[in-house]
């Protein structure tokens, strides 16, 4: 059951408690309504993808309280800080390399070494972030492919019964998503036009924004081998070959593993949300343990299984090196 509540102090406190427990809360920003989860909790973030029916694990924007919070999460160059001072709070998202010790989970970052950050300019969003005390991952609060919502009623039409709570803060003002600028290269790159114009950003930077070098940068994760760990992955495995580790699902390979084999089960009970939450961390764990070859169990091609399989196919693609 989804609770629809006016955004008073009591409702915001309840919403923060819901997020802290791993729940989903839709809330207003100055752009559109966001579908929020605790950005430090991979299981909660996986529920965002599930609720939206999102076809792939694209990076999510982490909404934060202030510039100091941003500096704890990302390595912000001086140019990025100038933009932050000029446009935050506001409809600007800055993408930058993850800072050591950053708290935004890998699933929210889609396994990338960068993180997308924004300080929203809306009193309800700011109050919710302050009450939670952690970054909130929040794409638009609609089913994937549907029009972005600018009222609580729009959110309810798409997500009622799929989220714990909707905070009604009235109609949003901008009605257009944030502008996204990346500082992961030597030159700032405009990844997505939005509510702040290119001209306004370039005036602050004192230089032109570059275009992405490759079309896939607009949608991180679209390169064929973008998510590849050091280990070689063998998909749709029904047994383990000598020397292989196993990325299991629902215990399919565990019983077949020889003594000493490294076996990580994405979800022993066959829960695709749990599997999504564990995916990137487990791929890294194989590398940390020095496993060079991994047999991957069958993952059902339904719900979040579609996105999990998409990432596994990309991770197992032939290397260019």
Tab-separated table of C-alpha atoms in Angstrom:
chain	number	residue	atom	x	y	z
A	1	UNK	CA	0.000	0.000	0.000
A	2	UNK	CA	1.256	3.470	-0.907
A	3	UNK	CA	0.722	6.336	1.545
A	4	UNK	CA	0.051	9.729	-0.068
A	5	UNK	CA	0.762	12.496	2.413
A	6	UNK	CA	1.031	16.244	2.487
A	7	UNK	CA	4.631	17.272	3.019
A	8	UNK	CA	4.442	18.523	6.605
A	9	UNK	CA	7.119	17.925	9.245
A	10	UNK	CA	5.531	14.711	10.531
A	11	UNK	CA	5.219	13.244	7.032
A	12	UNK	CA	8.808	14.148	6.179
A	13	UNK	CA	10.026	12.449	9.362
A	14	UNK	CA	8.011	9.361	8.476
A	15	UNK	CA	9.409	9.444	4.925
A	16	UNK	CA	12.982	9.636	6.232
A	17	UNK	CA	12.322	6.648	8.482
A	18	UNK	CA	10.929	4.758	5.492
A	19	UNK	CA	14.066	5.490	3.471
A	20	UNK	CA	16.274	4.459	6.384
A	21	UNK	CA	14.487	1.094	6.442
A	22	UNK	CA	15.088	0.522	2.719
A	23	UNK	CA	11.738	1.817	1.484
A	24	UNK	CA	10.942	4.006	-1.528
A	25	UNK	CA	9.582	7.549	-1.230
A	26	UNK	CA	8.529	9.817	-4.087
A	27	UNK	CA	9.128	13.490	-3.358
A	28	UNK	CA	9.053	16.823	-5.191
A	29	UNK	CA	12.057	18.712	-6.467
A	30	UNK	CA	12.049	21.940	-8.450
A	31	UNK	CA	12.406	19.914	-11.674
A	32	UNK	CA	10.129	16.862	-11.435
A	33	UNK	CA	9.120	14.396	-8.715
A	34	UNK	CA	11.897	11.969	-7.817
A	35	UNK	CA	11.648	8.326	-6.766
A	36	UNK	CA	13.954	8.219	-3.767
A	37	UNK	CA	15.916	5.514	-1.986
A	38	UNK	CA	18.833	5.610	0.436
A	39	UNK	CA	21.744	5.957	-2.014
A	40	UNK	CA	24.049	4.044	0.336
A	41	UNK	CA	21.795	0.955	0.368
A	42	UNK	CA	22.195	-1.231	-2.740
A	43	UNK	CA	19.080	-3.286	-1.970
A	44	UNK	CA	16.956	-0.136	-1.713
A	45	UNK	CA	18.443	1.206	-4.948
A	46	UNK	CA	17.647	-2.082	-6.678
A	47	UNK	CA	14.025	-1.542	-5.695
A	48	UNK	CA	14.050	1.746	-7.675
A	49	UNK	CA	14.897	-0.124	-10.867
A	50	UNK	CA	12.247	-2.725	-10.075
A	51	UNK	CA	9.525	-0.158	-9.334
A	52	UNK	CA	10.247	1.814	-12.493
A	53	UNK	CA	10.561	-1.244	-14.701
A	54	UNK	CA	13.844	0.337	-15.791
A	55	UNK	CA	15.360	-1.732	-18.620
A	56	UNK	CA	18.996	-1.251	-17.570
A	57	UNK	CA	21.108	-0.145	-14.630
A	58	UNK	CA	21.829	3.405	-15.708
A	59	UNK	CA	23.548	5.657	-13.162
A	60	UNK	CA	21.212	7.481	-10.785
A	61	UNK	CA	21.578	11.031	-9.500
A	62	UNK	CA	22.376	11.241	-5.792
A	63	UNK	CA	20.646	14.205	-4.144
A	64	UNK	CA	22.724	15.765	-1.376
A	65	UNK	CA	22.456	18.511	1.238
A	66	UNK	CA	25.351	20.874	0.505
A	67	UNK	CA	28.689	21.375	-1.231
A	68	UNK	CA	30.603	19.822	1.663
A	69	UNK	CA	28.544	16.676	1.202
A	70	UNK	CA	29.402	16.756	-2.499
A	71	UNK	CA	33.122	16.964	-1.707
A	72	UNK	CA	32.829	13.858	0.469
A	73	UNK	CA	31.277	11.954	-2.428
A	74	UNK	CA	33.260	13.202	-5.456
A	75	UNK	CA	36.604	14.614	-6.486
A	76	UNK	CA	35.428	18.019	-7.670
A	77	UNK	CA	37.849	20.133	-9.698
A	78	UNK	CA	37.872	23.897	-9.297
A	79	UNK	CA	35.664	24.385	-12.371
A	80	UNK	CA	33.024	22.058	-10.938
A	81	UNK	CA	33.069	23.947	-7.655
A	82	UNK	CA	32.489	27.211	-9.553
A	83	UNK	CA	29.388	25.718	-11.136
A	84	UNK	CA	28.240	24.388	-7.779
A	85	UNK	CA	28.588	27.823	-6.181
A	86	UNK	CA	26.689	29.428	-9.070
A	87	UNK	CA	23.832	26.941	-9.556
A	88	UNK	CA	23.357	24.905	-6.368
A	89	UNK	CA	20.784	24.486	-5.005
A	90	UNK	CA	19.264	24.129	-8.449
A	91	UNK	CA	18.691	21.984	-11.533
A	92	UNK	CA	22.343	21.163	-12.231
A	93	UNK	CA	23.838	17.681	-11.915
A	94	UNK	CA	27.614	17.359	-11.708
A	95	UNK	CA	29.294	14.079	-12.625
A	96	UNK	CA	32.811	13.608	-11.255
A	97	UNK	CA	35.155	10.816	-10.116
A	98	UNK	CA	34.149	9.109	-6.880
A	99	UNK	CA	36.022	10.305	-3.818
A	100	UNK	CA	37.794	7.734	-1.626
A	101	UNK	CA	35.287	6.730	1.023
A	102	UNK	CA	32.288	8.022	-0.926
A	103	UNK	CA	29.054	6.539	0.387
A	104	UNK	CA	26.917	6.281	-2.776
A	105	UNK	CA	26.671	2.563	-3.546
A	106	UNK	CA	27.972	0.971	-6.732
A	107	UNK	CA	24.519	0.056	-7.998
A	108	UNK	CA	23.439	3.708	-7.874
A	109	UNK	CA	26.603	4.508	-9.852
A	110	UNK	CA	25.953	1.563	-12.215
A	111	UNK	CA	29.410	0.274	-11.363
A	112	UNK	CA	31.138	3.355	-12.767
A	113	UNK	CA	34.083	5.136	-11.101
A	114	UNK	CA	32.063	8.363	-11.215
A	115	UNK	CA	29.085	9.698	-9.291
A	116	UNK	CA	26.284	12.089	-10.290
A	117	UNK	CA	25.377	14.702	-7.658
A	118	UNK	CA	22.767	17.427	-7.276
A	119	UNK	CA	21.484	19.746	-4.541
A	120	UNK	CA	17.765	20.247	-5.232
A	121	UNK	CA	16.167	23.672	-4.794
A	122	UNK	CA	12.949	22.564	-3.120
A	123	UNK	CA	12.136	22.850	0.592
A	124	UNK	CA	10.567	19.382	0.792
A	125	UNK	CA	13.510	17.705	-0.913
A	126	UNK	CA	15.981	19.590	1.263
A	127	UNK	CA	14.090	18.712	4.438
A	128	UNK	CA	13.949	15.039	3.474
A	129	UNK	CA	17.691	14.873	2.734
A	130	UNK	CA	18.436	16.593	6.043
A	131	UNK	CA	16.139	14.240	7.953
A	132	UNK	CA	17.740	11.144	6.403
A	133	UNK	CA	21.293	12.445	6.773
A	134	UNK	CA	22.455	10.521	3.697
A	135	UNK	CA	22.379	11.012	-0.087
A	136	UNK	CA	19.098	10.087	-1.753
A	137	UNK	CA	19.252	8.343	-5.137
A	138	UNK	CA	16.307	9.533	-7.182
A	139	UNK	CA	15.445	9.235	-10.863
A	140	UNK	CA	12.100	10.636	-12.017
A	141	UNK	CA	9.145	9.035	-10.217
A	142	UNK	CA	7.463	7.368	-13.171
A	143	UNK	CA	7.433	4.030	-14.927
A	144	UNK	CA	10.285	3.728	-17.387
A	145	UNK	CA	9.367	5.286	-20.728
A	146	UNK	CA	6.477	7.322	-19.314
A	147	UNK	CA	6.340	11.105	-19.093
A	148	UNK	CA	8.140	12.558	-16.066
A	149	UNK	CA	5.721	13.542	-13.251
A	150	UNK	CA	5.240	17.115	-12.064
A	151	UNK	CA	2.478	16.405	-9.507
A	152	UNK	CA	1.930	13.802	-6.804
A	153	UNK	CA	-1.120	12.595	-8.742
A	154	UNK	CA	1.111	11.831	-11.744
A	155	UNK	CA	3.342	9.744	-9.477
A	156	UNK	CA	0.370	7.853	-8.051
A	157	UNK	CA	-0.893	7.025	-11.545
A	158	UNK	CA	2.376	5.244	-12.333
A	159	UNK	CA	3.681	3.950	-9.017
A	160	UNK	CA	0.815	3.474	-6.562
A	161	UNK	CA	1.322	0.111	-4.884
A	162	UNK	CA	4.984	-0.006	-5.937
A	163	UNK	CA	6.379	2.522	-3.423
A	164	UNK	CA	5.814	3.016	0.285
A	165	UNK	CA	5.111	6.743	0.285
A	166	UNK	CA	4.472	9.807	-1.899
A	167	UNK	CA	5.090	13.256	-0.430
A	168	UNK	CA	2.748	15.786	-2.015
A	169	UNK	CA	4.542	19.116	-2.327
A	170	UNK	CA	2.358	20.546	-5.074
A	171	UNK	CA	3.255	21.056	-8.707
A	172	UNK	CA	6.939	21.347	-9.527
A	173	UNK	CA	8.157	24.639	-10.989
A	174	UNK	CA	10.767	23.817	-13.623
A	175	UNK	CA	9.059	20.753	-15.095
A	176	UNK	CA	12.297	19.921	-16.927
A	177	UNK	CA	15.082	17.660	-15.756
A	178	UNK	CA	18.440	18.963	-14.568
A	179	UNK	CA	21.313	19.805	-16.872
A	180	UNK	CA	24.131	17.253	-16.520
A	181	UNK	CA	27.780	18.273	-16.840
A	182	UNK	CA	30.633	15.788	-16.518
A	183	UNK	CA	34.061	16.593	-15.086
A	184	UNK	CA	35.530	13.153	-15.703
A	185	UNK	CA	37.667	14.333	-18.611
A	186	UNK	CA	40.075	17.224	-19.073
A	187	UNK	CA	37.293	19.353	-20.592
A	188	UNK	CA	33.795	19.704	-19.092
A	189	UNK	CA	31.233	17.757	-21.137
A	190	UNK	CA	27.525	18.476	-21.510
A	191	UNK	CA	25.903	15.066	-21.071
A	192	UNK	CA	22.288	16.257	-21.004
A	193	UNK	CA	20.719	19.652	-21.758
A	194	UNK	CA	18.237	20.664	-19.092
A	195	UNK	CA	16.764	23.451	-17.017
A	196	UNK	CA	20.026	25.477	-16.955
A	197	UNK	CA	21.157	26.591	-20.403
A	198	UNK	CA	24.465	25.737	-21.997
A	199	UNK	CA	25.155	29.463	-22.326
A	200	UNK	CA	24.682	30.111	-18.611
A	201	UNK	CA	27.049	27.281	-17.708
A	202	UNK	CA	29.677	28.325	-20.244
A	203	UNK	CA	29.574	31.886	-18.917
A	204	UNK	CA	30.507	30.663	-15.436
A	205	UNK	CA	33.134	28.243	-16.714
A	206	UNK	CA	34.696	30.710	-19.104
A	207	UNK	CA	34.978	27.982	-21.717
A	208	UNK	CA	32.853	25.975	-24.114
A	209	UNK	CA	31.292	22.704	-23.048
A	210	UNK	CA	32.483	19.751	-25.093
A	211	UNK	CA	30.244	17.141	-26.657
A	212	UNK	CA	30.643	13.492	-25.626
A	213	UNK	CA	33.378	11.780	-27.613
A	214	UNK	CA	31.138	8.721	-28.094
A	215	UNK	CA	27.380	8.490	-28.248
A	216	UNK	CA	27.317	5.904	-25.443
A	217	UNK	CA	28.575	8.478	-22.930
A	218	UNK	CA	25.071	9.944	-23.010
A	219	UNK	CA	23.865	6.679	-21.496
A	220	UNK	CA	26.740	5.259	-19.408
A	221	UNK	CA	27.030	1.515	-19.631
A	222	UNK	CA	26.219	1.160	-23.330
A	223	UNK	CA	29.716	0.174	-24.467
A	224	UNK	CA	30.032	-3.509	-25.276
A	225	UNK	CA	32.577	-4.340	-22.579
A	226	UNK	CA	32.089	-1.448	-20.178
A	227	UNK	CA	31.417	-3.450	-17.019
A	228	UNK	CA	34.016	-6.152	-17.522
A	229	UNK	CA	35.859	-7.364	-14.410
A	230	UNK	CA	39.343	-8.848	-14.728
A	231	UNK	CA	37.799	-12.303	-14.485
A	232	UNK	CA	36.451	-13.925	-17.646
A	233	UNK	CA	32.752	-14.738	-17.418
A	234	UNK	CA	31.095	-17.813	-18.945
A	235	UNK	CA	27.335	-17.277	-19.063
A	236	UNK	CA	24.483	-19.781	-18.825
A	237	UNK	CA	26.740	-22.292	-17.095
A	238	UNK	CA	25.300	-25.572	-15.795
A	239	UNK	CA	28.549	-26.879	-14.290
A	240	UNK	CA	31.962	-25.608	-13.253
A	241	UNK	CA	35.057	-26.217	-15.309
A	242	UNK	CA	38.387	-26.812	-13.513
A	243	UNK	CA	39.666	-23.667	-11.837
A	244	UNK	CA	36.465	-21.664	-12.238
A	245	UNK	CA	34.642	-19.683	-9.603
A	246	UNK	CA	30.864	-19.429	-9.713
A	247	UNK	CA	28.439	-16.526	-9.793
A	248	UNK	CA	25.349	-18.374	-8.704
A	249	UNK	CA	21.620	-17.615	-8.536
A	250	UNK	CA	19.221	-19.620	-6.444
A	251	UNK	CA	21.836	-22.253	-5.571
A	252	UNK	CA	22.013	-23.685	-9.091
A	253	UNK	CA	25.815	-24.082	-9.131
A	254	UNK	CA	26.652	-24.237	-5.434
A	255	UNK	CA	26.068	-27.959	-5.062
A	256	UNK	CA	28.263	-28.652	-8.103
A	257	UNK	CA	31.238	-26.601	-6.921
A	258	UNK	CA	34.349	-28.566	-5.931
A	259	UNK	CA	36.002	-27.933	-2.549
A	260	UNK	CA	37.887	-24.644	-2.475
A	261	UNK	CA	36.026	-23.054	-5.394
A	262	UNK	CA	34.924	-19.436	-4.900
A	263	UNK	CA	31.122	-19.343	-5.077
A	264	UNK	CA	29.123	-16.137	-4.673
A	265	UNK	CA	25.356	-16.491	-4.907
A	266	UNK	CA	23.571	-13.336	-6.080
A	267	UNK	CA	20.464	-14.546	-4.266
A	268	UNK	CA	20.235	-17.994	-2.666
A	269	UNK	CA	16.431	-17.641	-2.594
A	270	UNK	CA	16.146	-16.549	-6.235
A	271	UNK	CA	15.154	-12.930	-5.539
A	272	UNK	CA	16.030	-10.706	-8.523
A	273	UNK	CA	16.007	-7.527	-6.417
A	274	UNK	CA	18.595	-9.052	-4.077
A	275	UNK	CA	20.568	-10.258	-7.090
A	276	UNK	CA	20.658	-6.768	-8.588
A	277	UNK	CA	21.816	-5.314	-5.281
A	278	UNK	CA	24.750	-7.752	-5.151
A	279	UNK	CA	25.792	-7.769	-8.812
A	280	UNK	CA	28.547	-5.147	-9.022
A	281	UNK	CA	29.945	-5.879	-5.573
A	282	UNK	CA	30.280	-9.581	-6.393
A	283	UNK	CA	31.988	-8.937	-9.738
A	284	UNK	CA	34.558	-6.849	-7.885
A	285	UNK	CA	34.888	-9.510	-5.185
A	286	UNK	CA	36.022	-12.100	-7.752
A	287	UNK	CA	38.788	-9.730	-8.818
A	288	UNK	CA	39.729	-9.043	-5.192
A	289	UNK	CA	40.089	-12.789	-4.619
A	290	UNK	CA	42.147	-13.256	-7.767
A	291	UNK	CA	39.583	-15.467	-9.521
A	292	UNK	CA	40.417	-15.473	-13.232
A	293	UNK	CA	37.446	-17.359	-14.672
A	294	UNK	CA	33.836	-17.413	-13.483
A	295	UNK	CA	30.894	-19.627	-14.447
A	296	UNK	CA	27.621	-17.676	-14.286
A	297	UNK	CA	24.360	-19.444	-13.547
A	298	UNK	CA	21.200	-18.859	-15.576
A	299	UNK	CA	19.357	-15.663	-14.582
A	300	UNK	CA	15.674	-15.504	-15.582
A	301	UNK	CA	15.014	-12.906	-18.290
A	302	UNK	CA	12.157	-11.228	-16.410
A	303	UNK	CA	11.861	-8.145	-14.232
A	304	UNK	CA	15.314	-7.014	-13.099
A	305	UNK	CA	16.720	-10.173	-14.657
A	306	UNK	CA	16.693	-8.378	-18.007
A	307	UNK	CA	19.013	-5.660	-16.677
A	308	UNK	CA	21.215	-8.150	-14.809
A	309	UNK	CA	21.648	-10.223	-17.964
A	310	UNK	CA	22.354	-7.105	-19.996
A	311	UNK	CA	25.223	-6.198	-17.652
A	312	UNK	CA	26.544	-9.749	-17.593
A	313	UNK	CA	26.539	-9.938	-21.390
A	314	UNK	CA	28.500	-6.679	-21.560
A	315	UNK	CA	30.880	-7.904	-18.863
A	316	UNK	CA	31.544	-11.102	-20.800
A	317	UNK	CA	31.981	-9.465	-24.220
A	318	UNK	CA	35.286	-10.046	-26.025
A	319	UNK	CA	37.998	-7.652	-24.819
A	320	UNK	CA	39.477	-5.090	-27.155
A	321	UNK	CA	42.890	-5.614	-25.563
